[in-house]
PDB file of C-alpha atoms in Angstrom:
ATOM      1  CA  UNK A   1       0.000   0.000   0.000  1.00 62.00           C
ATOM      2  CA  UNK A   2       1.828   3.659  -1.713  1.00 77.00           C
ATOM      3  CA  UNK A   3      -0.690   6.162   0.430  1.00 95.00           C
ATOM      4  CA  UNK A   4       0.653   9.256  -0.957  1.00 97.00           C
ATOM      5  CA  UNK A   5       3.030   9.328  -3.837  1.00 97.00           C
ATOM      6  CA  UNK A   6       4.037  12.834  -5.364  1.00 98.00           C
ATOM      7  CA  UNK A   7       6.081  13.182  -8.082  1.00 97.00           C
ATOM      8  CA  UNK A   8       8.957  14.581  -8.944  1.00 97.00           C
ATOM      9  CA  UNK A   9      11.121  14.929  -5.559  1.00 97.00           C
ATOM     10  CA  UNK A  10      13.011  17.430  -6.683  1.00 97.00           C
ATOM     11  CA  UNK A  11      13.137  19.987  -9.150  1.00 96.00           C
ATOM     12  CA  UNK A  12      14.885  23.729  -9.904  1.00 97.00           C
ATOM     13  CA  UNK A  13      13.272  25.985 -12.433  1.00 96.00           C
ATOM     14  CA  UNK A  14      13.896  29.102 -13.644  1.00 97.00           C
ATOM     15  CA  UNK A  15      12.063  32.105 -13.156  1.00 97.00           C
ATOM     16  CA  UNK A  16       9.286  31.995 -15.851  1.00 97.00           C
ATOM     17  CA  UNK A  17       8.988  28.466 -16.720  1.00 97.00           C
ATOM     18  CA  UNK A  18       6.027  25.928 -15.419  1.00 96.00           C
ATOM     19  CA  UNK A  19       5.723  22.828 -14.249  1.00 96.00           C
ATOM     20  CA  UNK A  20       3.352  20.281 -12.566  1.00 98.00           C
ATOM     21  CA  UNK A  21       3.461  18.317  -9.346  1.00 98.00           C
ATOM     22  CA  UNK A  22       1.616  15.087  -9.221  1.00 98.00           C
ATOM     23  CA  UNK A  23       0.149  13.410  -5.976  1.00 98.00           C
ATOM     24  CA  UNK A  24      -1.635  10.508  -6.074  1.00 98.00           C
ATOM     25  CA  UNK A  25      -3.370   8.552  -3.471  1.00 98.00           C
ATOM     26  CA  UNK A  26      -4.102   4.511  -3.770  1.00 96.00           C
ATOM     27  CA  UNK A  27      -6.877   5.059  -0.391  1.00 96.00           C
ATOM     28  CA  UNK A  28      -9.790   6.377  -1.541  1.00 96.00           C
ATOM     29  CA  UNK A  29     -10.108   9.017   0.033  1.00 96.00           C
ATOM     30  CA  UNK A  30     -12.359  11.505  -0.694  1.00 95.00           C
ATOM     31  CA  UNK A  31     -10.620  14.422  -0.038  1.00 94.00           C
ATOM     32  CA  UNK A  32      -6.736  16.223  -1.040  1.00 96.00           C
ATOM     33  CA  UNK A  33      -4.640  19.179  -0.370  1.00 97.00           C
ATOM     34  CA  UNK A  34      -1.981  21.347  -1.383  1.00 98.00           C
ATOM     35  CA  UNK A  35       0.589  22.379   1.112  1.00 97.00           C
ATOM     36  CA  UNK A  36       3.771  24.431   1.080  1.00 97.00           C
ATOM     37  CA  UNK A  37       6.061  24.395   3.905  1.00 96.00           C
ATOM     38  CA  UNK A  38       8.756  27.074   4.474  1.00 94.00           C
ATOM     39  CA  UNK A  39      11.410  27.150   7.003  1.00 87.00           C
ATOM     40  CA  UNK A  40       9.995  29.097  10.325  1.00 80.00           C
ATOM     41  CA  UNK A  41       6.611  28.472   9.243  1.00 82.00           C
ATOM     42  CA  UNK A  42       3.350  26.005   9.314  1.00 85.00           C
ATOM     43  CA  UNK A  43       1.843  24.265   7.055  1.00 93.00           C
ATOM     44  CA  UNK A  44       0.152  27.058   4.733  1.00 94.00           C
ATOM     45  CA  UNK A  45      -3.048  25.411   2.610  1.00 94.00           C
ATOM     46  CA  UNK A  46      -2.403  26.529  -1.079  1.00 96.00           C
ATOM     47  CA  UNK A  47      -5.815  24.567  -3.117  1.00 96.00           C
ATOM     48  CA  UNK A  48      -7.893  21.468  -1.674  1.00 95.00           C
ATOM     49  CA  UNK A  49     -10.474  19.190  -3.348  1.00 95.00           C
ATOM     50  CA  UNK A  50     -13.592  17.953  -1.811  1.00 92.00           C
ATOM     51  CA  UNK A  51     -13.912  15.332  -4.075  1.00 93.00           C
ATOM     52  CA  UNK A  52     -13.732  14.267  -8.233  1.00 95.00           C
ATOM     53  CA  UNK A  53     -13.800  17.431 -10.405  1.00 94.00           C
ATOM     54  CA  UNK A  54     -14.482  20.115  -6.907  1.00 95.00           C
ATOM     55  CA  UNK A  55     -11.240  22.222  -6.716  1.00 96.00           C
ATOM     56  CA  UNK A  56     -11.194  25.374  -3.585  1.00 94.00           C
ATOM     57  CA  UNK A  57      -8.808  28.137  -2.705  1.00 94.00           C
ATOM     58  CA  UNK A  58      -6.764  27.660   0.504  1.00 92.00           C
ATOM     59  CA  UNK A  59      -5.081  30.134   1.947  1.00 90.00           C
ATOM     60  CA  UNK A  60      -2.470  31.212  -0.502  1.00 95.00           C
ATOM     61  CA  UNK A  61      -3.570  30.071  -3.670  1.00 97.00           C
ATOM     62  CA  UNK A  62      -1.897  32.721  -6.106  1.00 97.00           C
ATOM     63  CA  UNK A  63       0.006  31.846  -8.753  1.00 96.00           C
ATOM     64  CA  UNK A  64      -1.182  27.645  -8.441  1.00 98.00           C
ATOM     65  CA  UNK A  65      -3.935  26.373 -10.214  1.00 97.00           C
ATOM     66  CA  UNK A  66      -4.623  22.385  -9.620  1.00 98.00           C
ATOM     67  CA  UNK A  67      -7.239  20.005 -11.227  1.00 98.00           C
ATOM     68  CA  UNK A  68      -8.700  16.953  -9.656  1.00 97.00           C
ATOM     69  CA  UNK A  69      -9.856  14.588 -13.084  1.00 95.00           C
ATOM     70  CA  UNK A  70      -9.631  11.106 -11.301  1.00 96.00           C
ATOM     71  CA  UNK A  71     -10.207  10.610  -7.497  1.00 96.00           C
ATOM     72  CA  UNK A  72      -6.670   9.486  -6.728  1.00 97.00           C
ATOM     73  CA  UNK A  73      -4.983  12.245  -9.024  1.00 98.00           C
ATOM     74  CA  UNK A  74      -4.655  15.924  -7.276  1.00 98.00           C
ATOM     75  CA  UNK A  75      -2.280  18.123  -9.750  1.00 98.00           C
ATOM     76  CA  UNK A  76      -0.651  21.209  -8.707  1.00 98.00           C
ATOM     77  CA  UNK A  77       0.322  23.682 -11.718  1.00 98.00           C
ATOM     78  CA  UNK A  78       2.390  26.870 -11.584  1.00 96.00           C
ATOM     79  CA  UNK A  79       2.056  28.468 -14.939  1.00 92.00           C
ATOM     80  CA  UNK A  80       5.004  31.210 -14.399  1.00 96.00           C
ATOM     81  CA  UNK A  81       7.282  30.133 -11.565  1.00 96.00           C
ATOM     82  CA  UNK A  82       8.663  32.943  -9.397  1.00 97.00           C
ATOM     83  CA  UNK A  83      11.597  32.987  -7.163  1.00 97.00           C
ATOM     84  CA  UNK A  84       8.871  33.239  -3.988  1.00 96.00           C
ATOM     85  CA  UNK A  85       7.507  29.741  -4.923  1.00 97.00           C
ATOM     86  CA  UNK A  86      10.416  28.091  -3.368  1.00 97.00           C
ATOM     87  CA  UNK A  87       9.244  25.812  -1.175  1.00 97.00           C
ATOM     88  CA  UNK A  88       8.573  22.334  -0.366  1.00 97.00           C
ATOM     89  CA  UNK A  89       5.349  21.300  -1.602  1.00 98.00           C
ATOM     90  CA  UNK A  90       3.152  18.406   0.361  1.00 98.00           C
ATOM     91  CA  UNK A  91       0.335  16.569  -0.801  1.00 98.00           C
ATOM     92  CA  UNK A  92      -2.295  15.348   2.077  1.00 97.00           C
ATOM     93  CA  UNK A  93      -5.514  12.925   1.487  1.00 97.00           C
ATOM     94  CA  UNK A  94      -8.230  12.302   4.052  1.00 94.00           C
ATOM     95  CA  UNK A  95     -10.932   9.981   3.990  1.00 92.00           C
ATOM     96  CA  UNK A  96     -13.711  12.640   5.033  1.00 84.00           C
ATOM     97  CA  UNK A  97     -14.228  15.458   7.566  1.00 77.00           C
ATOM     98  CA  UNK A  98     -12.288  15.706  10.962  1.00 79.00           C
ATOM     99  CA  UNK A  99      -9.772  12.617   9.949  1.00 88.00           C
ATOM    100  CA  UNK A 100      -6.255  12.296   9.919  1.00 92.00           C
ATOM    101  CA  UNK A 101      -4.811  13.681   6.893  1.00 95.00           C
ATOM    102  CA  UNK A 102      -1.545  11.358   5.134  1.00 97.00           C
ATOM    103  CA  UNK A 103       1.419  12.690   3.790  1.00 97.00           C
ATOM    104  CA  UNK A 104       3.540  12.446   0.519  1.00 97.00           C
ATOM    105  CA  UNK A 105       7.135  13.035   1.379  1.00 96.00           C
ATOM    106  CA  UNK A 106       7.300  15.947  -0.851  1.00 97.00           C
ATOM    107  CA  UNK A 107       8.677  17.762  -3.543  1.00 97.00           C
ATOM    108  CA  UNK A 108      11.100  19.969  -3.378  1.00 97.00           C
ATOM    109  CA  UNK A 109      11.177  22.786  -5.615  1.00 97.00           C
ATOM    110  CA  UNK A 110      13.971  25.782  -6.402  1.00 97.00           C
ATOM    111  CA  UNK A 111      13.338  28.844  -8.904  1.00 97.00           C
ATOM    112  CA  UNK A 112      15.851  30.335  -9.468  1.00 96.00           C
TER     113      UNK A 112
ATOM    114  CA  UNK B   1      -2.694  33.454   9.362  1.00 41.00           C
ATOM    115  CA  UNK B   2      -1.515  31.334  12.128  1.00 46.00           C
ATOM    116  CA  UNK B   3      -4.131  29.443  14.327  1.00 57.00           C
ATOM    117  CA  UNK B   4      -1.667  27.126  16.223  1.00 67.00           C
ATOM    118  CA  UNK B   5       1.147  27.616  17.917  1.00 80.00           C
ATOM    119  CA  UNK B   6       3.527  25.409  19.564  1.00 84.00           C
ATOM    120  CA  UNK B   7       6.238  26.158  22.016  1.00 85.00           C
ATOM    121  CA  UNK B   8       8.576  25.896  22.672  1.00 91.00           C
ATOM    122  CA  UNK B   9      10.372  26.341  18.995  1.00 91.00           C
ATOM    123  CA  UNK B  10      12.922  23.599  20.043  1.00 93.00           C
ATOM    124  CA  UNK B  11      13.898  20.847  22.756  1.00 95.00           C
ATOM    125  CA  UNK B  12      16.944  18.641  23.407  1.00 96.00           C
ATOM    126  CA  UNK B  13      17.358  16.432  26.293  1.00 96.00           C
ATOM    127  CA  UNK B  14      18.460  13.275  27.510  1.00 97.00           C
ATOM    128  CA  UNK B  15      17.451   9.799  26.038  1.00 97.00           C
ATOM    129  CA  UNK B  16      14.717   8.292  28.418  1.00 97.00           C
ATOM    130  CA  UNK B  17      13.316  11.896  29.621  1.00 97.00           C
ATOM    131  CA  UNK B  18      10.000  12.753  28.630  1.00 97.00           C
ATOM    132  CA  UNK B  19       9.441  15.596  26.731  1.00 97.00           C
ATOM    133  CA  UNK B  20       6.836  17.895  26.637  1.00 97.00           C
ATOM    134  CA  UNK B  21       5.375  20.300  23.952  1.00 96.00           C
ATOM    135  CA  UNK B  22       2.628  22.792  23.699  1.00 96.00           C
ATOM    136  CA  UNK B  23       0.015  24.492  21.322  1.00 95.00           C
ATOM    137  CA  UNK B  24      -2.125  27.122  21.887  1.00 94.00           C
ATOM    138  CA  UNK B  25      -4.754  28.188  19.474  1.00 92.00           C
ATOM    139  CA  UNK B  26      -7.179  31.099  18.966  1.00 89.00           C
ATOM    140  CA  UNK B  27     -10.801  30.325  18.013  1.00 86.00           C
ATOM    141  CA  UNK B  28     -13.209  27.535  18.887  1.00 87.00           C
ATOM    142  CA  UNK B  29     -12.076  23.983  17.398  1.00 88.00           C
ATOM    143  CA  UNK B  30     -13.863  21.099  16.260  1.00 88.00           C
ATOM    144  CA  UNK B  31     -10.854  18.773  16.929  1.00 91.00           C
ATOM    145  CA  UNK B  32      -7.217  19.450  16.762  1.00 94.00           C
ATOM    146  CA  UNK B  33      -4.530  17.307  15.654  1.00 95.00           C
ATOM    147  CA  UNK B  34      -0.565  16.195  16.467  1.00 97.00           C
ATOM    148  CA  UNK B  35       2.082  15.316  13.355  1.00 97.00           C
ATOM    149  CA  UNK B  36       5.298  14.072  13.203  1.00 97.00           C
ATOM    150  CA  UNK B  37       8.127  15.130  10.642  1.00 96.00           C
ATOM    151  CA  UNK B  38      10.802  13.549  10.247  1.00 96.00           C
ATOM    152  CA  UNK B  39      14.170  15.312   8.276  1.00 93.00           C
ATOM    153  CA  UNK B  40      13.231  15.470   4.754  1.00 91.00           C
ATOM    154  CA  UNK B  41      10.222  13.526   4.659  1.00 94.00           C
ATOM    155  CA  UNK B  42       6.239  14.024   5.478  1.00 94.00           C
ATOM    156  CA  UNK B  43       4.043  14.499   8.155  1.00 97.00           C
ATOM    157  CA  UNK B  44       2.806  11.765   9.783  1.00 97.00           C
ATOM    158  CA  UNK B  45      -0.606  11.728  11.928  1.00 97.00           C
ATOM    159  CA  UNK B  46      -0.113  10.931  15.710  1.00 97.00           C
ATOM    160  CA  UNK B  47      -3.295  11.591  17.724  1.00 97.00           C
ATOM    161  CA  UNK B  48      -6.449  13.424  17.476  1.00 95.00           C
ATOM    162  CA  UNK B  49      -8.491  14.838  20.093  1.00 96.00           C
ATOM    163  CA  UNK B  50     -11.517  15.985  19.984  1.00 93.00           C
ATOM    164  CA  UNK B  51     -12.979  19.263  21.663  1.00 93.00           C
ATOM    165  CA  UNK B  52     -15.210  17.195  24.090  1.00 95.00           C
ATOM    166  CA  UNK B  53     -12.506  15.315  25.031  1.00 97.00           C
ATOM    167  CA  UNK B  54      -9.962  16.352  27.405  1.00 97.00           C
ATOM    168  CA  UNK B  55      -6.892  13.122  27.419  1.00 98.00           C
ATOM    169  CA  UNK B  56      -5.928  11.016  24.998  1.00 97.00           C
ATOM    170  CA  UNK B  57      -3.210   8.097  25.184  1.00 97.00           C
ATOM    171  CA  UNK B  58      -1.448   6.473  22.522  1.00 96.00           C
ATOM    172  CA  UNK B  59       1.813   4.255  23.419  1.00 97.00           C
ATOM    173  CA  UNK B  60       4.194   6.742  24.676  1.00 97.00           C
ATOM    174  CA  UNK B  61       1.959   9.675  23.876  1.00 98.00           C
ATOM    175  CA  UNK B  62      -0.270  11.408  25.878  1.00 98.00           C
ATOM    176  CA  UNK B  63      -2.512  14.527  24.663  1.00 98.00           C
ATOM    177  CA  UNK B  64      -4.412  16.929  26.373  1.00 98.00           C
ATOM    178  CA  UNK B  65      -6.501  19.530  25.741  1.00 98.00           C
ATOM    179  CA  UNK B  66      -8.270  22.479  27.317  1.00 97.00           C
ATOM    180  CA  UNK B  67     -10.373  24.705  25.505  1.00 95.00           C
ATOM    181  CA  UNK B  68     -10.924  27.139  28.567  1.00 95.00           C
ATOM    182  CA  UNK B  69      -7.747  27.939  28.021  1.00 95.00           C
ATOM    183  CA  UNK B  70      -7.511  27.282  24.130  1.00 95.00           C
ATOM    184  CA  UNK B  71      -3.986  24.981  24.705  1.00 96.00           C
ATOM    185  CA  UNK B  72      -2.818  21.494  23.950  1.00 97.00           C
ATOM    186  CA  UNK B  73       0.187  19.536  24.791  1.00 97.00           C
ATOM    187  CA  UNK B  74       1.806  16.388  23.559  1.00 97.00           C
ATOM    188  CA  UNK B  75       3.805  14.125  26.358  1.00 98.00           C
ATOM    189  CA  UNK B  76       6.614  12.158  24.817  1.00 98.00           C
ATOM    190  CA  UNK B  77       7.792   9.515  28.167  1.00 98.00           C
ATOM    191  CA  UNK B  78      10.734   8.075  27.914  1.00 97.00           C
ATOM    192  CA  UNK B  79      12.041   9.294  24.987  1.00 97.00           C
ATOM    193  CA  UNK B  80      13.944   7.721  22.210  1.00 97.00           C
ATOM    194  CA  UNK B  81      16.425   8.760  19.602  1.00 96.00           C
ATOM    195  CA  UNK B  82      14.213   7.473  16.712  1.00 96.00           C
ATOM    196  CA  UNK B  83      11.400  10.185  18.401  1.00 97.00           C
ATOM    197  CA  UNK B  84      14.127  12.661  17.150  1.00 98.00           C
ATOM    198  CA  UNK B  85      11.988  14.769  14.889  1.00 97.00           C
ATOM    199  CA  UNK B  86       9.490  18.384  14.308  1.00 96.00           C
ATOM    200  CA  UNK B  87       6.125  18.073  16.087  1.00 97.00           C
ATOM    201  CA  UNK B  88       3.411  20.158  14.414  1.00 96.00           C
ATOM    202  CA  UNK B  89      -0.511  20.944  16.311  1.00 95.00           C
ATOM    203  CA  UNK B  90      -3.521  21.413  13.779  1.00 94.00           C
ATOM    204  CA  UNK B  91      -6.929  22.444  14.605  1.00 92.00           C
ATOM    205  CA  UNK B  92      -9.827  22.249  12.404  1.00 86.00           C
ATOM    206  CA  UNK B  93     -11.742  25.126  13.390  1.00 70.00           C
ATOM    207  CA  UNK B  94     -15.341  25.228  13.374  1.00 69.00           C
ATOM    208  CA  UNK B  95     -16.068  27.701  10.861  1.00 69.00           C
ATOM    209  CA  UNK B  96     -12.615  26.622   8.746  1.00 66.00           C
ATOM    210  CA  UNK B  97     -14.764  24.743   5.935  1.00 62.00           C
ATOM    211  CA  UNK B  98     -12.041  21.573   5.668  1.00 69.00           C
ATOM    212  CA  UNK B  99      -9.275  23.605   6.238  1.00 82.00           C
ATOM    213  CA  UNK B 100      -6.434  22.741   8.695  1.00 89.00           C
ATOM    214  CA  UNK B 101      -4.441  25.472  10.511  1.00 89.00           C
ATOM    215  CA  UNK B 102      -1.352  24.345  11.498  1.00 91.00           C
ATOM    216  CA  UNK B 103       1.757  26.109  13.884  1.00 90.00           C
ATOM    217  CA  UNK B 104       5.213  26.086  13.446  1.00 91.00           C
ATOM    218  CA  UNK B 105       6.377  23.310  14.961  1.00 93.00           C
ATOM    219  CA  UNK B 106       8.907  22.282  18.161  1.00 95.00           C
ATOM    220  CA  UNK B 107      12.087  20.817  17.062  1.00 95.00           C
ATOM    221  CA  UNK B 108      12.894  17.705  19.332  1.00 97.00           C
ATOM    222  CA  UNK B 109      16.323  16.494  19.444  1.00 97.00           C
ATOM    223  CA  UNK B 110      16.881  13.350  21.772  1.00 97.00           C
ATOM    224  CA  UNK B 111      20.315  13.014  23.171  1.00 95.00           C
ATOM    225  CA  UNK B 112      21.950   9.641  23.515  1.00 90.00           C
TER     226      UNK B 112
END
C-alpha cells in the first residue's frame, strides 16, 4: 500500500517556466490538499479538493492552479514560476471530515 | 494566518526523559490534531483529540486539551532517539470549511 506518492522529488526551475506536481493517493479518500512548507513556518493550505472534479482556494492560492480529473490524481500547476515559490510542496488525502490527513514526502522545488 | 502555535520552537534532552510540547490556538475547534516530521520527509498523523474530550493516550503519547484555556500539549515519556523529529498541532476550526491550521512546529532532538 503507496498512500501518498508525489512526483517529482526534486526539481529547480527558472524564473518563468512551469511545471506540474503530481500526488496521487491509492486510499480512496475523498478528499486532497496542497501544502507548502517554508522554514519558520506552518503548514500554509495553497488549493484542496472535496472530491472528483471540486477544486477550492486555501489560503495562498496565487500563482497555483490544480485540477482533480480522477479521485486518486490531485495536480498542482504553476504556470510562471517565481523565485517566492520556493518551497517544499506536500500533498495530504483524508478519507472525510475531521480525519487524519496522510502525507507524501514531498517535492522539493527551487526557482531560481 | 496562524491558528496554532507550539512552544517551545525547540527541545533537546536526555534519552529516556520525557518531553513535553505545547500548542495554543485562537478560536473555537472542532478537533485538533498532532504530526510528526521527520528530516526530509512528510508528516505523519499521531493523535487526534476531539474538543469534548480532554486526554488522549497512545503508546508513549499522551494529549491533552483544554479549551478554557484554548492549549494542547503532547507528552513524549521516555524518549527515544528514533522520536528525534518536528512536532506540528492542527486544529480544524469550526467555521474553517475543511481547512487545517497548522503552527510552526517544536524541534525535538533526543540526546543519547
Amino acid at each position: 500500500n503507496a498512500g501518498v506518492t508525489q512526483t517529482p522529488k526534486f526539481r529547480v526551475l527558472k524564473t518563468g517556466q512551469s511545471m506540474t506536481l503530481l500526488c496521487a493517493q491509492d486510499m480512496n479518500h475523498e478528499y486532497m490538499y496542497w501544502y507548502r512548507q517554508d522554514p519558520g513556518m506552518g503548514l500554509r493550505l495553497i488549493h484542496y479538493s472535496v472530491g472528483e472534479g471540486t477544486t477550492a482556494k486555501g489560503e495562498v492560492p496565487d500563482g497555483y492552479n490544480v485540477s482533480r480529473l480522477k479521485k486518486q490524481n490531485f495536480l498542482l500547476g504553476l504556470e510562471s514560476a517565481a523565485p517566492s515559490q520556493t518551497s517544499v510542496y506536500f500533498c495530504a488525502s483524508e478519507q472525510g471530515a475531521n480525519q487524519p490527513q496522510h502525507f507524501g514526502d514531498g517535492t522539493r522545488l527551487s526557482i531560481l | 494566518s496562524q491558528q496554532g502555535e507550539e512552544d517551545p520552537q525547540a527541545l533537546s534532552i536526555q534519552e529516556g526523559e520525557n518531553a513535553t510540547m505545547n500548542c495554543s490556538y485562537k478560536t473555537s475547534i472542532n478537533n485538533l490534531q498532532w504530526y510528526r516530521q521527520n528530516s526530509g520527509r512528510g508528516l505523519v498523523h499521531l493523535i487526534l483529540i476531539r474538543s469534548n474530550e480532554r486526554e488522549k493516550h497512545s503508546g508513549r503519547l499522551r494529549v491533552t486539551l483544554d479549551t478554557s484555556k484554548k492549549s494542547s500539549s503532547l507528552l513524549i515519556t521516555a524518549s527515544r532517539a528514533a522520536d528525534t523529529a518536528s512536532y506540528f498541532c492542527a486544529t480544524d476550526r469550526i467555521d474553517s470549511n475543511y481547512q487545517l491550521i497548522w503552527g510552526a512546529g517544536t524541534k525535538l532532538i533526543i540526546k543519547p
